[in-house]
């Protein structure tokens, strides 16, 4: 099946809340696509991009309904079909690729069953030919062991592979329209490049019309012809990808573009020279230890670093590289099997039990998800008073004064003090999370992916705040991230972790501008750039590199 | 995979045996602590102290508790459950007379209540928020709220007294035809179903809704999978764990907890036997019954765990 044209007119989706009140999620959505065109829906969380994407399938989530409008695919009006006709359309002419493949595959059924299910239900293929076609797609999408991967269960396959299996599931019936809903957001950058490549080739070769939902402009630049910028359920701007990137008309688009690549606000500071944290030949692992004390599963090995008072050291690596384990070892949550951690020139006890209250106070941790680390039933005031009481034994009046100072420090209005975390936005919650750590007046903050769960604009503001606080308070950061641009914007030094080993470390500008280790180069080279055509050039480069690798061997 | 499964079943069995052993300790301790004296109870108020002492020796009550425990346990393991103190009949014989009745009642109730509860739970989950769901919710809630003695008494009043369709008492020995069977079992089974179905249906609904809200069911929907298949092929296999556990907990009630139903319908089951044994201070019988209930419970829970593990490829292929 060739791609078909898609025309959307005056689409409106409304949601009913628990108390029966109706509100509009998206409205006045108009766009049209030629057969084979790819359009990106871009916006932050809550902008309605997934809602619009799902409406293309005639579907609205629980509590929502498509209130008005028309979605016309080729000759058929999607929104006016009855339930059976809509089902016949889904998974046949319109296919959906979900955000988290790990969650979107049924954990208790083999992958092949799920990949060919739609074709069998719609009766477009018999089991044998569906399997043949699935195998061909597995090969085309460069899945390892294509003959047998379908017999596995979802938990036995990696995230990137699952995402490609999901693309195979979508492509199996040769749909006229594919909806990609943030399909690479949950992936590591190096995996993301491979998956993007596979998607792009598959869609272009078939001439399928596609909608690509993303919050990442750089990813969108690689995939789309057209862009629709959304904010709060309305279209802000719409046009070809080149036009939107080169000459954005709307302020909101410009702020998105600015936040996409946070810039360094001041030059890296030189070291204060006073050593704060010193790690020597650290090894951390899990499982039974053998005779010389090496654990069965070594997560981190041979790690040595030094962080000076007021410095900022970025730890970068992909999932499973051991970067969070490093923060946990410094915090005392996991005991190293070898090596020493020195804090302010004194040996830190490997476990929490051996640490002094003063050491607890001076090392504070800020977790990735403020949602999970702030007690939802406490008010902000109580959350911030707690550390003051624990560490400083201040009386109520002094505590209240200090709590207000802390709110000012993280640029929050004191009016929010009596709110509970549920009433705050994501960015506000992360600020409270930060204020709670700062309440202890620490010398070292362990920041574990503190901006990863936030929208780009909000994350950029948190980064800016962290940078200011560092210069105001002289607190040092061990800043853990998978995102090179945040490290570049904040840190003086950087350490690159790969499979538990440090592959490269040094001054941030030196390492990130002139990476020496091949893995660092790959990591940096995998971060999408804000220009169309980057994916192709990056692909050309990797294939050239692999040719060079082959000739060396 | 077969090997890991065997290991799994064996380790579950072993841990069940350990639990059963601990329970035997508790049961023995409790029965030993029961107020009153067995020998006194058997001989009545007017027995002389010599007679009581002689009977105590005969029953082995003069030995220290640990020795008595050992005798009891070793007898138990070899299949000798001891003699009933009140009428001198071997405990095994008493149990053998009553156990089949209890098992039949449990089996019939299970065969009716489990499918009924699953269907009710599934329908409610599929029609969540709709009229059907609300009606089912109301019905199951009132079923839970109604005490079973009330249900049983009302059933007797309606079917036996007013309509005269069914006998008020269950004469199990008289079952000769299927009609007899229906007449005798309808009311006890109905009453028990009232208690059990509600619990299981509500748990089934909750477990299924959990799965129906998941991303993979939404994905199935967006592949055009029809509603029935979404529930049966996608959601249900992932809800088997919690549902099996709820079913096991409910069914374990059928062995020991049916005392009210047995009493009202005069049904000759195990629960009634145990209650009589407690009031007669018939220690051997109490202990045997308690071990039986506990064993049945452990067996059901183990089966539920195995169901949960077998239905989950993550645990199955570990």
GROMACS .gro file of C-alpha atoms in nm, chain A residues 300-467:
model
  168
  300UNK     CA    1   3.203   0.008   3.839
  301UNK     CA    2   3.577  -0.052   3.834
  302UNK     CA    3   3.903   0.146   3.852
  303UNK     CA    4   3.733   0.478   3.911
  304UNK     CA    5   3.957   0.758   4.039
  305UNK     CA    6   3.855   1.121   4.051
  306UNK     CA    7   3.907   1.446   4.233
  307UNK     CA    8   3.656   1.721   4.285
  308UNK     CA    9   3.758   2.053   4.436
  309UNK     CA   10   3.550   2.278   4.658
  310UNK     CA   11   3.305   2.471   4.442
  311UNK     CA   12   3.385   2.262   4.134
  312UNK     CA   13   3.148   2.083   3.902
  313UNK     CA   14   3.230   1.740   3.769
  314UNK     CA   15   3.002   1.586   3.509
  315UNK     CA   16   2.967   1.210   3.488
  316UNK     CA   17   2.833   1.104   3.151
  317UNK     CA   18   2.735   0.764   3.026
  318UNK     CA   19   2.448   0.561   2.890
  319UNK     CA   20   2.207   0.347   3.087
  320UNK     CA   21   2.395   0.070   3.263
  321UNK     CA   22   2.727   0.256   3.256
  322UNK     CA   23   2.736   0.271   3.637
  323UNK     CA   24   2.698   0.648   3.674
  324UNK     CA   25   2.419   0.631   3.932
  325UNK     CA   26   2.610   0.363   4.120
  326UNK     CA   27   2.899   0.608   4.153
  327UNK     CA   28   2.670   0.865   4.317
  328UNK     CA   29   2.524   0.596   4.542
  329UNK     CA   30   2.872   0.489   4.651
  330UNK     CA   31   2.964   0.846   4.745
  331UNK     CA   32   2.632   0.886   4.927
  332UNK     CA   33   2.697   0.564   5.118
  333UNK     CA   34   2.395   0.380   4.979
  334UNK     CA   35   2.611   0.105   4.835
  335UNK     CA   36   2.941  -0.010   4.983
  336UNK     CA   37   3.235  -0.031   4.743
  337UNK     CA   38   3.418  -0.363   4.727
  338UNK     CA   39   3.753  -0.193   4.673
  339UNK     CA   40   3.903   0.156   4.683
  340UNK     CA   41   3.856   0.457   4.903
  341UNK     CA   42   3.636   0.765   4.906
  342UNK     CA   43   3.783   1.070   5.081
  343UNK     CA   44   3.571   1.368   5.168
  344UNK     CA   45   3.740   1.687   5.289
  345UNK     CA   46   4.061   1.486   5.333
  346UNK     CA   47   3.896   1.234   5.562
  347UNK     CA   48   3.814   0.879   5.476
  348UNK     CA   49   3.439   0.827   5.428
  349UNK     CA   50   3.292   0.516   5.580
  350UNK     CA   51   3.168   0.290   5.299
  351UNK     CA   52   2.826   0.252   5.461
  352UNK     CA   53   2.583   0.497   5.615
  353UNK     CA   54   2.629   0.355   5.963
  354UNK     CA   55   2.989   0.470   5.993
  355UNK     CA   56   2.929   0.828   5.886
  356UNK     CA   57   2.907   1.127   6.114
  357UNK     CA   58   2.601   1.356   6.116
  358UNK     CA   59   2.829   1.631   5.987
  359UNK     CA   60   2.924   1.419   5.685
  360UNK     CA   61   2.558   1.346   5.617
  361UNK     CA   62   2.486   1.716   5.622
  362UNK     CA   63   2.771   1.810   5.393
  363UNK     CA   64   2.686   1.555   5.122
  364UNK     CA   65   2.333   1.587   4.985
  365UNK     CA   66   2.164   1.406   4.704
  366UNK     CA   67   1.915   1.539   4.449
  367UNK     CA   68   1.725   1.264   4.273
  368UNK     CA   69   1.602   1.250   3.917
  369UNK     CA   70   1.235   1.230   3.990
  370UNK     CA   71   1.104   1.492   4.229
  371UNK     CA   72   0.770   1.312   4.207
  372UNK     CA   73   0.911   1.008   4.378
  373UNK     CA   74   1.146   1.175   4.622
  374UNK     CA   75   0.909   1.432   4.773
  375UNK     CA   76   0.654   1.293   5.014
  376UNK     CA   77   0.322   1.376   4.845
  377UNK     CA   78   0.136   1.427   5.173
  378UNK     CA   79   0.377   1.687   5.317
  379UNK     CA   80   0.358   2.057   5.244
  380UNK     CA   81   0.658   2.233   5.095
  381UNK     CA   82   0.714   2.405   5.429
  382UNK     CA   83   0.733   2.073   5.609
  383UNK     CA   84   0.959   1.924   5.342
  384UNK     CA   85   1.205   2.210   5.379
  385UNK     CA   86   1.181   2.237   5.759
  386UNK     CA   87   1.273   1.875   5.812
  387UNK     CA   88   1.643   1.901   5.724
  388UNK     CA   89   1.668   2.227   5.924
  389UNK     CA   90   1.537   2.048   6.229
  390UNK     CA   91   1.756   1.742   6.177
  391UNK     CA   92   2.081   1.919   6.109
  392UNK     CA   93   2.057   2.253   6.289
  393UNK     CA   94   1.799   2.210   6.567
  394UNK     CA   95   1.660   2.555   6.496
  395UNK     CA   96   1.347   2.686   6.662
  396UNK     CA   97   1.029   2.742   6.469
  397UNK     CA   98   1.077   3.113   6.395
  398UNK     CA   99   1.432   3.060   6.272
  399UNK     CA  100   1.318   2.766   6.063
  400UNK     CA  101   1.042   2.967   5.900
  401UNK     CA  102   1.284   3.246   5.818
  402UNK     CA  103   1.527   3.003   5.666
  403UNK     CA  104   1.256   2.823   5.468
  404UNK     CA  105   1.162   3.153   5.307
  405UNK     CA  106   1.525   3.225   5.227
  406UNK     CA  107   1.551   2.884   5.063
  407UNK     CA  108   1.244   2.951   4.851
  408UNK     CA  109   1.398   3.276   4.737
  409UNK     CA  110   1.721   3.093   4.664
  410UNK     CA  111   1.551   2.855   4.421
  411UNK     CA  112   1.340   3.144   4.279
  412UNK     CA  113   1.006   3.020   4.409
  413UNK     CA  114   0.733   3.235   4.555
  414UNK     CA  115   0.682   3.191   4.933
  415UNK     CA  116   0.312   3.153   4.857
  416UNK     CA  117   0.386   2.797   4.748
  417UNK     CA  118   0.505   2.701   5.097
  418UNK     CA  119   0.172   2.559   5.199
  419UNK     CA  120   0.118   2.362   4.880
  420UNK     CA  121   0.175   1.990   4.853
  421UNK     CA  122   0.396   1.853   4.575
  422UNK     CA  123   0.090   1.740   4.376
  423UNK     CA  124  -0.015   2.103   4.329
  424UNK     CA  125   0.320   2.208   4.181
  425UNK     CA  126   0.445   2.185   3.825
  426UNK     CA  127   0.733   1.958   3.733
  427UNK     CA  128   0.984   2.243   3.736
  428UNK     CA  129   0.860   2.376   4.070
  429UNK     CA  130   0.886   2.030   4.223
  430UNK     CA  131   1.244   1.997   4.107
  431UNK     CA  132   1.320   2.338   4.261
  432UNK     CA  133   1.173   2.225   4.593
  433UNK     CA  134   1.378   1.908   4.566
  434UNK     CA  135   1.686   2.121   4.518
  435UNK     CA  136   1.593   2.357   4.804
  436UNK     CA  137   1.556   2.062   5.036
  437UNK     CA  138   1.910   1.951   4.957
  438UNK     CA  139   2.039   2.307   4.998
  439UNK     CA  140   1.867   2.341   5.336
  440UNK     CA  141   2.145   2.131   5.482
  441UNK     CA  142   2.402   2.386   5.359
  442UNK     CA  143   2.600   2.110   5.190
  443UNK     CA  144   2.945   2.129   5.037
  444UNK     CA  145   2.871   1.862   4.780
  445UNK     CA  146   2.552   1.800   4.584
  446UNK     CA  147   2.510   1.467   4.409
  447UNK     CA  148   2.277   1.546   4.119
  448UNK     CA  149   2.144   1.234   3.949
  449UNK     CA  150   1.982   1.319   3.615
  450UNK     CA  151   1.807   1.618   3.772
  451UNK     CA  152   1.684   1.763   3.444
  452UNK     CA  153   1.610   1.441   3.255
  453UNK     CA  154   1.244   1.413   3.351
  454UNK     CA  155   1.172   1.778   3.269
  455UNK     CA  156   1.067   1.949   2.949
  456UNK     CA  157   1.350   2.120   2.767
  457UNK     CA  158   1.251   2.477   2.853
  458UNK     CA  159   1.196   2.389   3.221
  459UNK     CA  160   1.514   2.181   3.233
  460UNK     CA  161   1.714   2.469   3.087
  461UNK     CA  162   1.585   2.697   3.364
  462UNK     CA  163   1.687   2.445   3.631
  463UNK     CA  164   2.033   2.423   3.477
  464UNK     CA  165   2.061   2.800   3.488
  465UNK     CA  166   1.958   2.797   3.854
  466UNK     CA  167   2.215   2.529   3.937
  467UNK     CA  168   2.482   2.739   3.770
   0.00000   0.00000   0.00000
